[in-house]
Amino acid sequence: MAADPSRVISNLRELAALTSDENGAQRVAFTPTWQKARDWFAGKLSGLPVGRHRDAAGNVWLTLPGESPRSLVLGSHLDSVPNGGWLDGALGVLTALEVLRSIAEDCNGRPPFTLRLVDWADEEGARFGRSLFGSSAFAGKDSIAADRLRSDRDGITLEAALDENGIEIDRIGDASAEQENIAAYLELHIEQGPVLERLGLPLATVLGTKGVERHAITFRGQEAHSGSTPMQDRRDALAAAARLALEIYTIAGRHKDAVCTMGSVKTFPGIVTAVVGRCECTLDQRDLSPDVLAQMYREAIEASERFASQQGCTVEWSRIWSIEPIPFHPKLIALCRESIEEIAPGCPSLPSGPLHDAAEVARAGIPTVMMFTQSLGGISHNKVEDSSEEHLGLAVAAFDRLARKTLTWLGQE
Amino acid sequence: MAADPSRVISNLRELAALTSDENGAQRVAFTPTWQKARDWFAGKLSGLPVGRHRDAAGNVWLTLPGESPRSLVLGSHLDSVPNGGWLDGALGVLTALEVLRSIAEDCNGRPPFTLRLVDWADEEGARFGRSLFGSSAFAGKDSIAADRLRSDRDGITLEAALDENGIEIDRIGDASAEQENIAAYLELHIEQGPVLERLGLPLATVLGTKGVERHAITFRGQEAHSGSTPMQDRRDALAAAARLALEIYTIAGRHKDAVCTMGSVKTFPGIVTAVVGRCECTLDQRDLSPDVLAQMYREAIEASERFASQQGCTVEWSRIWSIEPIPFHPKLIALCRESIEEIAPGCPSLPSGPLHDAAEVARAGIPTVMMFTQSLGGISHNKVEDSSEEHLGLAVAAFDRLARKTLTWLGQE
């Protein structure tokens, strides 16, 4: 019997009621509310023939042993940002649970391949600024040295918070042992953007996660008196930054799905009576194509130098963070599209702008794909985050088909 | 015998040595260092046939009685910003002292008209954010109600600081009694801008102080995820503000001496991974013509509404402060130009972008003019503020002539 969307939705509402306040979901990783969510989830497993264990990085795994140890993993995360929504992460975990239950029933508890569910630890990185914590430890990409320095706004270190949650920081890399026998990974997530709503479609196949170039840019001109400095004598660092804030629309606009964002601008001295002498801004550029990403990065540097020169300023770039584009698996992309077309004809293929745990799994060399379902208003990380129940139902049905098609594919390989 | 520039310069250096630290001048009004400067100044009066008193707002007046009670006032201020320069304010006071001494000598202590010197209290407003404190009390333009609410960064109220300096906040308006018999007011100041240096000239006649329109502008769009929000779906409040930051160059550029400055930009949420949902910025617009000022203000509002609409945002304006342009007296402008031409041929006429105590005196209906001397690099409010000794010498000589020509004019009126 196919997965039951109504059970997924009622579980999501129950979890939201248990772990939200008037400002939204509060399942921040490594806090008591998160632990409460995980305990509640463990209570939902009764009657299911699954084993449950936590790995060295705090990821929780359910395992339904199959005829073969080769396994299909369905996953997502129960943690949320502070004041988050009811779907981000939780939709993927609770849909995975329902699909696992449904397949277990259909196979009398013994599928042809092992079926696993993973609830990744701290996808959001909301407390310590380190997103994809559990999945990157799993992928072996974790940098313990950098993580050791992290602390939350109360000065509590990540190391101490992990310790409190029974996780040893020096051993989180051991989570990579979980990679053994994994043949495929599937993740359902809300889009967190407006594209599907604009297209009037419920579901999409995700082609991969965009690469990111993230930089701090500082323009330096000359602080000067706003009353006594003629316009032509100014070396206005804000004017140079303003040109770049607009130029990034041209730079991104040359490519179909590319995005460039100036999210922060700080002016110094930043007073009403002084021409801006120094302007610090950030630039976040994303695309699924490494070539496009490299081109946009190069064009932004060139433009910033041209604008700095035009305004009598200098400019300096400093990389904050970057990650390469991570394409998903062609066969799984095809199966995902097929599953969606059978449920809701018209399946767009989108890159994911936000990163997801699936990106880390794919980096570990495991065939991976994600499915997106429409977000109302494109809003997430907010208590108003929502999707229609109709679309959530279609998502559960399509993801169920995808899991079954993937098991079939594993048998054909 | 004409005023002696070398005495002015050595006095300025003595004052700087007494009231500066490694970061510059520290003569912030209503502080012990300011009081030390005023005590030092009082000590420089020995042998001069002048009376000295402090008015109800803390302005210090020297009076050399003449044949007529009608009086010519020379003035400026000894207070500085924190980490200020050696010339701003002090040049005017010490030149006035030297000119007063020189005229007293030449008249055997009895000039045809009364000659006065004023050291205004708290021109800079550095501690309580209320510039032109003493001169606006003198002009009767002071708002005690607003001043009562002011406090410094340590929470000390202006009222308490005044009290400590022997000034009753409820009586500062009594300083307007000093207006009696004043026939003209002259003030020498450094330019604090780059125009004279660019022209290669030492001195200028000041036509008046520019009017100011100062506003806070808030653009509101929609905060959105930097990875999942396509460029065409963004309502980017920063993009709207950036267009305005550039458009103000066009708006000011239509007029000869007009200036427009966006000095502060704040982005919200202001994080690298979010499209800016709200952008708060400031705009400071100045010109000597009320019509030009009104036109620039209107054009900036229109432009901001156009840009907001183009970016899917809204915009709100809120006035921070404004003052009308204050033109100086035509006859005194002519005498100032004549004095400069005799000393250093080639005399430009400039509006003053910064406000000065002279603006408040002119607002009180007293014939007023200012003279500017070149600032190196256009820099002031900074320890590197400087002017060449040659130019300071020319300034003292020209200002001496201006005072004498003004006395002659008073006799002809």
PDB file of N, CA, C and O in Angstrom, chain A residues 192-195 198 214 226-231 233-234 236 238 249 259-265 267 270-274 276 284 286 353, chain B residues 192 194-195 198 214 226-234 236 238 249 259-265 267 270-274 276 284 286 353:
ATOM      1  N   GLN A 192      11.789  26.388  -0.989  1.00  0.00           N
ATOM      2  CA  GLN A 192      12.320  27.600  -0.328  1.00  0.00           C
ATOM      3  C   GLN A 192      12.580  28.726  -1.307  1.00  0.00           C
ATOM      4  O   GLN A 192      13.388  29.609  -1.044  1.00  0.00           O
ATOM      5  N   GLY A 193      11.898  28.700  -2.435  1.00  0.00           N
ATOM      6  CA  GLY A 193      12.023  29.755  -3.438  1.00  0.00           C
ATOM      7  C   GLY A 193      10.704  29.850  -4.196  1.00  0.00           C
ATOM      8  O   GLY A 193       9.803  29.030  -3.972  1.00  0.00           O
ATOM      9  N   PRO A 194      10.593  30.823  -5.097  1.00  0.00           N
ATOM     10  CA  PRO A 194       9.290  31.102  -5.730  1.00  0.00           C
ATOM     11  C   PRO A 194       9.081  30.481  -7.096  1.00  0.00           C
ATOM     12  O   PRO A 194       8.058  30.744  -7.741  1.00  0.00           O
ATOM     13  N   VAL A 195      10.023  29.657  -7.574  1.00  0.00           N
ATOM     14  CA  VAL A 195       9.955  29.248  -8.976  1.00  0.00           C
ATOM     15  C   VAL A 195       8.748  28.352  -9.271  1.00  0.00           C
ATOM     16  O   VAL A 195       8.005  28.579 -10.223  1.00  0.00           O
ATOM     17  N   ARG A 198       5.555  30.246  -9.278  1.00  0.00           N
ATOM     18  CA  ARG A 198       5.429  31.044 -10.488  1.00  0.00           C
ATOM     19  C   ARG A 198       5.028  30.173 -11.689  1.00  0.00           C
ATOM     20  O   ARG A 198       4.230  30.570 -12.534  1.00  0.00           O
ATOM     21  N   ARG A 214      31.539  33.163  -2.100  1.00  0.00           N
ATOM     22  CA  ARG A 214      31.050  34.117  -1.103  1.00  0.00           C
ATOM     23  C   ARG A 214      32.231  34.974  -0.631  1.00  0.00           C
ATOM     24  O   ARG A 214      33.205  34.442  -0.111  1.00  0.00           O
ATOM     25  N   SER A 226      30.459  66.443   4.323  1.00  0.00           N
ATOM     26  CA  SER A 226      29.355  66.453   3.353  1.00  0.00           C
ATOM     27  C   SER A 226      29.023  67.856   2.862  1.00  0.00           C
ATOM     28  O   SER A 226      28.439  68.016   1.795  1.00  0.00           O
ATOM     29  N   GLY A 227      29.396  68.880   3.635  1.00  0.00           N
ATOM     30  CA  GLY A 227      29.051  70.238   3.226  1.00  0.00           C
ATOM     31  C   GLY A 227      30.127  70.919   2.408  1.00  0.00           C
ATOM     32  O   GLY A 227      29.832  71.753   1.559  1.00  0.00           O
ATOM     33  N   SER A 228      31.385  70.561   2.644  1.00  0.00           N
ATOM     34  CA  SER A 228      32.477  71.340   2.056  1.00  0.00           C
ATOM     35  C   SER A 228      33.202  70.613   0.928  1.00  0.00           C
ATOM     36  O   SER A 228      34.151  71.156   0.365  1.00  0.00           O
ATOM     37  N   THR A 229      32.783  69.420   0.591  1.00  0.00           N
ATOM     38  CA  THR A 229      33.507  68.659  -0.432  1.00  0.00           C
ATOM     39  C   THR A 229      32.698  68.622  -1.726  1.00  0.00           C
ATOM     40  O   THR A 229      31.672  67.951  -1.798  1.00  0.00           O
ATOM     41  N   PRO A 230      33.142  69.360  -2.758  1.00  0.00           N
ATOM     42  CA  PRO A 230      32.403  69.365  -4.021  1.00  0.00           C
ATOM     43  C   PRO A 230      32.252  67.948  -4.576  1.00  0.00           C
ATOM     44  O   PRO A 230      33.101  67.087  -4.348  1.00  0.00           O
ATOM     45  N   MET A 231      31.168  67.733  -5.312  1.00  0.00           N
ATOM     46  CA  MET A 231      30.877  66.387  -5.822  1.00  0.00           C
ATOM     47  C   MET A 231      32.053  65.832  -6.625  1.00  0.00           C
ATOM     48  O   MET A 231      32.370  64.650  -6.530  1.00  0.00           O
ATOM     49  N   ASP A 233      35.154  66.280  -6.307  1.00  0.00           N
ATOM     50  CA  ASP A 233      36.359  65.981  -5.527  1.00  0.00           C
ATOM     51  C   ASP A 233      36.187  64.757  -4.640  1.00  0.00           C
ATOM     52  O   ASP A 233      37.086  64.424  -3.862  1.00  0.00           O
ATOM     53  N   ARG A 234      35.036  64.116  -4.705  1.00  0.00           N
ATOM     54  CA  ARG A 234      34.772  63.044  -3.759  1.00  0.00           C
ATOM     55  C   ARG A 234      35.384  61.718  -4.187  1.00  0.00           C
ATOM     56  O   ARG A 234      35.425  61.404  -5.376  1.00  0.00           O
ATOM     57  N   ASP A 236      34.101  58.566  -3.098  1.00  0.00           N
ATOM     58  CA  ASP A 236      32.955  58.065  -2.344  1.00  0.00           C
ATOM     59  C   ASP A 236      32.897  56.540  -2.441  1.00  0.00           C
ATOM     60  O   ASP A 236      32.517  55.975  -3.468  1.00  0.00           O
ATOM     61  N   LEU A 238      30.895  54.516  -1.043  1.00  0.00           N
ATOM     62  CA  LEU A 238      29.531  54.005  -1.213  1.00  0.00           C
ATOM     63  C   LEU A 238      29.121  54.007  -2.684  1.00  0.00           C
ATOM     64  O   LEU A 238      28.454  53.078  -3.148  1.00  0.00           O
ATOM     65  N   TYR A 249      23.232  42.434 -11.072  1.00  0.00           N
ATOM     66  CA  TYR A 249      22.029  42.003 -11.801  1.00  0.00           C
ATOM     67  C   TYR A 249      22.367  41.720 -13.266  1.00  0.00           C
ATOM     68  O   TYR A 249      21.824  40.793 -13.866  1.00  0.00           O
ATOM     69  N   VAL A 259      22.480  33.347  -9.653  1.00  0.00           N
ATOM     70  CA  VAL A 259      22.089  34.420  -8.736  1.00  0.00           C
ATOM     71  C   VAL A 259      23.329  35.074  -8.130  1.00  0.00           C
ATOM     72  O   VAL A 259      24.346  34.426  -7.892  1.00  0.00           O
ATOM     73  N   CYS A 260      23.207  36.386  -7.905  1.00  0.00           N
ATOM     74  CA  CYS A 260      24.243  37.150  -7.205  1.00  0.00           C
ATOM     75  C   CYS A 260      23.528  38.050  -6.195  1.00  0.00           C
ATOM     76  O   CYS A 260      22.543  38.706  -6.552  1.00  0.00           O
ATOM     77  N   THR A 261      24.022  38.090  -4.970  1.00  0.00           N
ATOM     78  CA  THR A 261      23.346  38.840  -3.916  1.00  0.00           C
ATOM     79  C   THR A 261      24.336  39.677  -3.128  1.00  0.00           C
ATOM     80  O   THR A 261      25.338  39.156  -2.638  1.00  0.00           O
ATOM     81  N   MET A 262      24.059  40.980  -3.012  1.00  0.00           N
ATOM     82  CA  MET A 262      24.789  41.793  -2.043  1.00  0.00           C
ATOM     83  C   MET A 262      23.870  41.901  -0.822  1.00  0.00           C
ATOM     84  O   MET A 262      22.854  42.572  -0.857  1.00  0.00           O
ATOM     85  N   GLY A 263      24.208  41.168   0.214  1.00  0.00           N
ATOM     86  CA  GLY A 263      23.295  41.045   1.362  1.00  0.00           C
ATOM     87  C   GLY A 263      23.594  42.011   2.481  1.00  0.00           C
ATOM     88  O   GLY A 263      22.725  42.324   3.298  1.00  0.00           O
ATOM     89  N   SER A 264      24.838  42.494   2.546  1.00  0.00           N
ATOM     90  CA  SER A 264      25.225  43.379   3.640  1.00  0.00           C
ATOM     91  C   SER A 264      26.072  44.524   3.105  1.00  0.00           C
ATOM     92  O   SER A 264      26.984  44.308   2.305  1.00  0.00           O
ATOM     93  N   VAL A 265      25.736  45.730   3.524  1.00  0.00           N
ATOM     94  CA  VAL A 265      26.551  46.911   3.222  1.00  0.00           C
ATOM     95  C   VAL A 265      26.763  47.657   4.532  1.00  0.00           C
ATOM     96  O   VAL A 265      25.809  47.888   5.278  1.00  0.00           O
ATOM     97  N   THR A 267      28.724  51.181   6.095  1.00  0.00           N
ATOM     98  CA  THR A 267      29.386  52.426   5.694  1.00  0.00           C
ATOM     99  C   THR A 267      30.164  53.001   6.874  1.00  0.00           C
ATOM    100  O   THR A 267      29.700  52.963   8.009  1.00  0.00           O
ATOM    101  N   GLY A 270      29.921  56.352   8.426  1.00  0.00           N
ATOM    102  CA  GLY A 270      28.504  56.011   8.519  1.00  0.00           C
ATOM    103  C   GLY A 270      27.665  57.057   9.223  1.00  0.00           C
ATOM    104  O   GLY A 270      26.718  56.727   9.915  1.00  0.00           O
ATOM    105  N   ILE A 271      28.036  58.339   9.049  1.00  0.00           N
ATOM    106  CA  ILE A 271      27.251  59.420   9.646  1.00  0.00           C
ATOM    107  C   ILE A 271      26.701  60.311   8.543  1.00  0.00           C
ATOM    108  O   ILE A 271      27.246  60.371   7.440  1.00  0.00           O
ATOM    109  N   VAL A 272      25.613  60.990   8.872  1.00  0.00           N
ATOM    110  CA  VAL A 272      24.868  61.732   7.852  1.00  0.00           C
ATOM    111  C   VAL A 272      25.702  62.857   7.243  1.00  0.00           C
ATOM    112  O   VAL A 272      25.485  63.240   6.090  1.00  0.00           O
ATOM    113  N   THR A 273      26.712  63.366   7.965  1.00  0.00           N
ATOM    114  CA  THR A 273      27.475  64.528   7.502  1.00  0.00           C
ATOM    115  C   THR A 273      28.838  64.187   6.914  1.00  0.00           C
ATOM    116  O   THR A 273      29.680  65.064   6.785  1.00  0.00           O
ATOM    117  N   ALA A 274      29.072  62.947   6.557  1.00  0.00           N
ATOM    118  CA  ALA A 274      30.373  62.598   5.986  1.00  0.00           C
ATOM    119  C   ALA A 274      30.224  61.723   4.751  1.00  0.00           C
ATOM    120  O   ALA A 274      29.446  60.764   4.741  1.00  0.00           O
ATOM    121  N   VAL A 276      31.198  58.734   2.531  1.00  0.00           N
ATOM    122  CA  VAL A 276      31.638  57.419   2.999  1.00  0.00           C
ATOM    123  C   VAL A 276      33.089  57.167   2.583  1.00  0.00           C
ATOM    124  O   VAL A 276      33.416  57.161   1.396  1.00  0.00           O
ATOM    125  N   ASP A 284      27.440  37.169  -2.637  1.00  0.00           N
ATOM    126  CA  ASP A 284      27.196  35.726  -2.661  1.00  0.00           C
ATOM    127  C   ASP A 284      26.754  35.380  -4.084  1.00  0.00           C
ATOM    128  O   ASP A 284      25.768  35.917  -4.573  1.00  0.00           O
ATOM    129  N   ARG A 286      26.013  32.257  -6.998  1.00  0.00           N
ATOM    130  CA  ARG A 286      25.723  30.815  -7.080  1.00  0.00           C
ATOM    131  C   ARG A 286      25.323  30.400  -8.492  1.00  0.00           C
ATOM    132  O   ARG A 286      24.563  31.099  -9.155  1.00  0.00           O
ATOM    133  N   GLY A 353      19.446  26.391  -5.035  1.00  0.00           N
ATOM    134  CA  GLY A 353      20.300  27.474  -4.568  1.00  0.00           C
ATOM    135  C   GLY A 353      20.771  27.213  -3.156  1.00  0.00           C
ATOM    136  O   GLY A 353      21.972  27.235  -2.876  1.00  0.00           O
TER     137      GLY A 353
ATOM    138  N   GLN B 192      37.983  73.989   5.360  1.00  0.00           N
ATOM    139  CA  GLN B 192      37.533  72.608   5.660  1.00  0.00           C
ATOM    140  C   GLN B 192      37.069  71.876   4.404  1.00  0.00           C
ATOM    141  O   GLN B 192      36.279  70.931   4.502  1.00  0.00           O
ATOM    142  N   PRO B 194      38.278  71.284  -0.158  1.00  0.00           N
ATOM    143  CA  PRO B 194      39.424  71.265  -1.082  1.00  0.00           C
ATOM    144  C   PRO B 194      39.426  72.350  -2.160  1.00  0.00           C
ATOM    145  O   PRO B 194      40.307  72.351  -3.015  1.00  0.00           O
ATOM    146  N   VAL B 195      38.441  73.265  -2.140  1.00  0.00           N
ATOM    147  CA  VAL B 195      38.272  74.148  -3.299  1.00  0.00           C
ATOM    148  C   VAL B 195      39.439  75.129  -3.458  1.00  0.00           C
ATOM    149  O   VAL B 195      40.004  75.276  -4.551  1.00  0.00           O
ATOM    150  N   ARG B 198      42.523  73.457  -4.710  1.00  0.00           N
ATOM    151  CA  ARG B 198      42.402  73.132  -6.134  1.00  0.00           C
ATOM    152  C   ARG B 198      42.609  74.375  -6.988  1.00  0.00           C
ATOM    153  O   ARG B 198      43.222  74.316  -8.060  1.00  0.00           O
ATOM    154  N   ARG B 214      18.099  67.429   5.495  1.00  0.00           N
ATOM    155  CA  ARG B 214      18.728  66.193   5.981  1.00  0.00           C
ATOM    156  C   ARG B 214      17.625  65.189   6.314  1.00  0.00           C
ATOM    157  O   ARG B 214      16.775  65.476   7.160  1.00  0.00           O
ATOM    158  N   SER B 226      19.219  34.053  -0.618  1.00  0.00           N
ATOM    159  CA  SER B 226      20.127  34.433  -1.708  1.00  0.00           C
ATOM    160  C   SER B 226      20.323  33.299  -2.709  1.00  0.00           C
ATOM    161  O   SER B 226      20.703  33.544  -3.843  1.00  0.00           O
ATOM    162  N   GLY B 227      20.072  32.068  -2.296  1.00  0.00           N
ATOM    163  CA  GLY B 227      20.293  30.955  -3.207  1.00  0.00           C
ATOM    164  C   GLY B 227      19.070  30.572  -4.007  1.00  0.00           C
ATOM    165  O   GLY B 227      19.179  30.114  -5.138  1.00  0.00           O
ATOM    166  N   SER B 228      17.882  30.763  -3.430  1.00  0.00           N
ATOM    167  CA  SER B 228      16.675  30.210  -4.053  1.00  0.00           C
ATOM    168  C   SER B 228      15.780  31.265  -4.696  1.00  0.00           C
ATOM    169  O   SER B 228      14.743  30.918  -5.243  1.00  0.00           O
ATOM    170  N   THR B 229      16.173  32.524  -4.667  1.00  0.00           N
ATOM    171  CA  THR B 229      15.300  33.566  -5.215  1.00  0.00           C
ATOM    172  C   THR B 229      15.868  34.087  -6.534  1.00  0.00           C
ATOM    173  O   THR B 229      16.898  34.763  -6.542  1.00  0.00           O
ATOM    174  N   PRO B 230      15.217  33.755  -7.651  1.00  0.00           N
ATOM    175  CA  PRO B 230      15.723  34.215  -8.953  1.00  0.00           C
ATOM    176  C   PRO B 230      15.822  35.739  -8.993  1.00  0.00           C
ATOM    177  O   PRO B 230      15.047  36.435  -8.325  1.00  0.00           O
ATOM    178  N   MET B 231      16.746  36.238  -9.790  1.00  0.00           N
ATOM    179  CA  MET B 231      16.991  37.686  -9.839  1.00  0.00           C
ATOM    180  C   MET B 231      15.709  38.454 -10.165  1.00  0.00           C
ATOM    181  O   MET B 231      15.452  39.514  -9.614  1.00  0.00           O
ATOM    182  N   GLN B 232      14.908  37.919 -11.090  1.00  0.00           N
ATOM    183  CA  GLN B 232      13.727  38.667 -11.536  1.00  0.00           C
ATOM    184  C   GLN B 232      12.600  38.663 -10.504  1.00  0.00           C
ATOM    185  O   GLN B 232      11.644  39.426 -10.641  1.00  0.00           O
ATOM    186  N   ASP B 233      12.710  37.812  -9.468  1.00  0.00           N
ATOM    187  CA  ASP B 233      11.663  37.779  -8.448  1.00  0.00           C
ATOM    188  C   ASP B 233      12.033  38.603  -7.216  1.00  0.00           C
ATOM    189  O   ASP B 233      11.301  38.606  -6.224  1.00  0.00           O
ATOM    190  N   ARG B 234      13.164  39.267  -7.254  1.00  0.00           N
ATOM    191  CA  ARG B 234      13.629  39.939  -6.039  1.00  0.00           C
ATOM    192  C   ARG B 234      12.999  41.306  -5.846  1.00  0.00           C
ATOM    193  O   ARG B 234      12.747  42.023  -6.811  1.00  0.00           O
ATOM    194  N   ASP B 236      14.542  43.932  -3.960  1.00  0.00           N
ATOM    195  CA  ASP B 236      15.828  44.169  -3.302  1.00  0.00           C
ATOM    196  C   ASP B 236      15.919  45.639  -2.863  1.00  0.00           C
ATOM    197  O   ASP B 236      16.130  46.541  -3.678  1.00  0.00           O
ATOM    198  N   LEU B 238      18.201  47.101  -1.222  1.00  0.00           N
ATOM    199  CA  LEU B 238      19.522  47.688  -1.445  1.00  0.00           C
ATOM    200  C   LEU B 238      19.653  48.207  -2.870  1.00  0.00           C
ATOM    201  O   LEU B 238      20.253  49.268  -3.090  1.00  0.00           O
ATOM    202  N   TYR B 249      24.333  62.186  -7.508  1.00  0.00           N
ATOM    203  CA  TYR B 249      25.404  62.883  -8.247  1.00  0.00           C
ATOM    204  C   TYR B 249      24.823  63.652  -9.426  1.00  0.00           C
ATOM    205  O   TYR B 249      25.279  64.739  -9.761  1.00  0.00           O
ATOM    206  N   VAL B 259      25.646  70.215  -3.151  1.00  0.00           N
ATOM    207  CA  VAL B 259      26.165  68.905  -2.754  1.00  0.00           C
ATOM    208  C   VAL B 259      25.028  68.036  -2.201  1.00  0.00           C
ATOM    209  O   VAL B 259      24.099  68.530  -1.566  1.00  0.00           O
ATOM    210  N   CYS B 260      25.141  66.732  -2.470  1.00  0.00           N
ATOM    211  CA  CYS B 260      24.225  65.735  -1.917  1.00  0.00           C
ATOM    212  C   CYS B 260      25.084  64.559  -1.442  1.00  0.00           C
ATOM    213  O   CYS B 260      25.963  64.114  -2.179  1.00  0.00           O
ATOM    214  N   THR B 261      24.808  64.071  -0.236  1.00  0.00           N
ATOM    215  CA  THR B 261      25.637  63.019   0.345  1.00  0.00           C
ATOM    216  C   THR B 261      24.775  61.928   0.952  1.00  0.00           C
ATOM    217  O   THR B 261      23.893  62.224   1.764  1.00  0.00           O
ATOM    218  N   MET B 262      25.019  60.686   0.546  1.00  0.00           N
ATOM    219  CA  MET B 262      24.459  59.557   1.282  1.00  0.00           C
ATOM    220  C   MET B 262      25.579  59.053   2.188  1.00  0.00           C
ATOM    221  O   MET B 262      26.542  58.459   1.728  1.00  0.00           O
ATOM    222  N   GLY B 263      25.446  59.342   3.467  1.00  0.00           N
ATOM    223  CA  GLY B 263      26.543  59.089   4.400  1.00  0.00           C
ATOM    224  C   GLY B 263      26.425  57.772   5.141  1.00  0.00           C
ATOM    225  O   GLY B 263      27.407  57.227   5.620  1.00  0.00           O
ATOM    226  N   SER B 264      25.192  57.268   5.245  1.00  0.00           N
ATOM    227  CA  SER B 264      24.973  56.038   6.008  1.00  0.00           C
ATOM    228  C   SER B 264      24.014  55.132   5.258  1.00  0.00           C
ATOM    229  O   SER B 264      22.977  55.581   4.765  1.00  0.00           O
ATOM    230  N   VAL B 265      24.370  53.872   5.156  1.00  0.00           N
ATOM    231  CA  VAL B 265      23.478  52.847   4.606  1.00  0.00           C
ATOM    232  C   VAL B 265      23.497  51.680   5.581  1.00  0.00           C
ATOM    233  O   VAL B 265      24.562  51.239   6.003  1.00  0.00           O
ATOM    234  N   THR B 267      21.723  47.756   6.111  1.00  0.00           N
ATOM    235  CA  THR B 267      20.964  46.709   5.430  1.00  0.00           C
ATOM    236  C   THR B 267      20.402  45.729   6.445  1.00  0.00           C
ATOM    237  O   THR B 267      21.072  45.379   7.417  1.00  0.00           O
ATOM    238  N   GLY B 270      20.813  42.058   6.632  1.00  0.00           N
ATOM    239  CA  GLY B 270      22.238  42.388   6.577  1.00  0.00           C
ATOM    240  C   GLY B 270      23.144  41.179   6.703  1.00  0.00           C
ATOM    241  O   GLY B 270      24.220  41.280   7.288  1.00  0.00           O
ATOM    242  N   ILE B 271      22.699  40.051   6.151  1.00  0.00           N
ATOM    243  CA  ILE B 271      23.548  38.859   6.178  1.00  0.00           C
ATOM    244  C   ILE B 271      23.847  38.426   4.749  1.00  0.00           C
ATOM    245  O   ILE B 271      23.115  38.730   3.818  1.00  0.00           O
ATOM    246  N   VAL B 272      24.961  37.722   4.620  1.00  0.00           N
ATOM    247  CA  VAL B 272      25.488  37.406   3.292  1.00  0.00           C
ATOM    248  C   VAL B 272      24.516  36.551   2.480  1.00  0.00           C
ATOM    249  O   VAL B 272      24.519  36.606   1.251  1.00  0.00           O
ATOM    250  N   THR B 273      23.656  35.789   3.148  1.00  0.00           N
ATOM    251  CA  THR B 273      22.795  34.833   2.448  1.00  0.00           C
ATOM    252  C   THR B 273      21.354  35.307   2.265  1.00  0.00           C
ATOM    253  O   THR B 273      20.482  34.505   1.981  1.00  0.00           O
ATOM    254  N   ALA B 274      21.105  36.605   2.432  1.00  0.00           N
ATOM    255  CA  ALA B 274      19.725  37.086   2.261  1.00  0.00           C
ATOM    256  C   ALA B 274      19.680  38.346   1.405  1.00  0.00           C
ATOM    257  O   ALA B 274      20.473  39.271   1.595  1.00  0.00           O
ATOM    258  N   VAL B 276      18.408  41.883   0.610  1.00  0.00           N
ATOM    259  CA  VAL B 276      18.103  42.932   1.589  1.00  0.00           C
ATOM    260  C   VAL B 276      16.605  43.259   1.555  1.00  0.00           C
ATOM    261  O   VAL B 276      16.074  43.693   0.535  1.00  0.00           O
ATOM    262  N   ASP B 284      21.900  63.999   2.862  1.00  0.00           N
ATOM    263  CA  ASP B 284      22.188  65.363   3.301  1.00  0.00           C
ATOM    264  C   ASP B 284      22.373  66.192   2.033  1.00  0.00           C
ATOM    265  O   ASP B 284      23.244  65.909   1.217  1.00  0.00           O
ATOM    266  N   ARG B 286      22.688  70.189   0.325  1.00  0.00           N
ATOM    267  CA  ARG B 286      23.019  71.566   0.706  1.00  0.00           C
ATOM    268  C   ARG B 286      23.177  72.469  -0.513  1.00  0.00           C
ATOM    269  O   ARG B 286      23.784  72.081  -1.508  1.00  0.00           O
ATOM    270  N   GLY B 353      29.749  75.202   3.002  1.00  0.00           N
ATOM    271  CA  GLY B 353      28.953  73.991   3.187  1.00  0.00           C
ATOM    272  C   GLY B 353      28.737  73.716   4.664  1.00  0.00           C
ATOM    273  O   GLY B 353      27.606  73.560   5.114  1.00  0.00           O
TER     274      GLY B 353
END
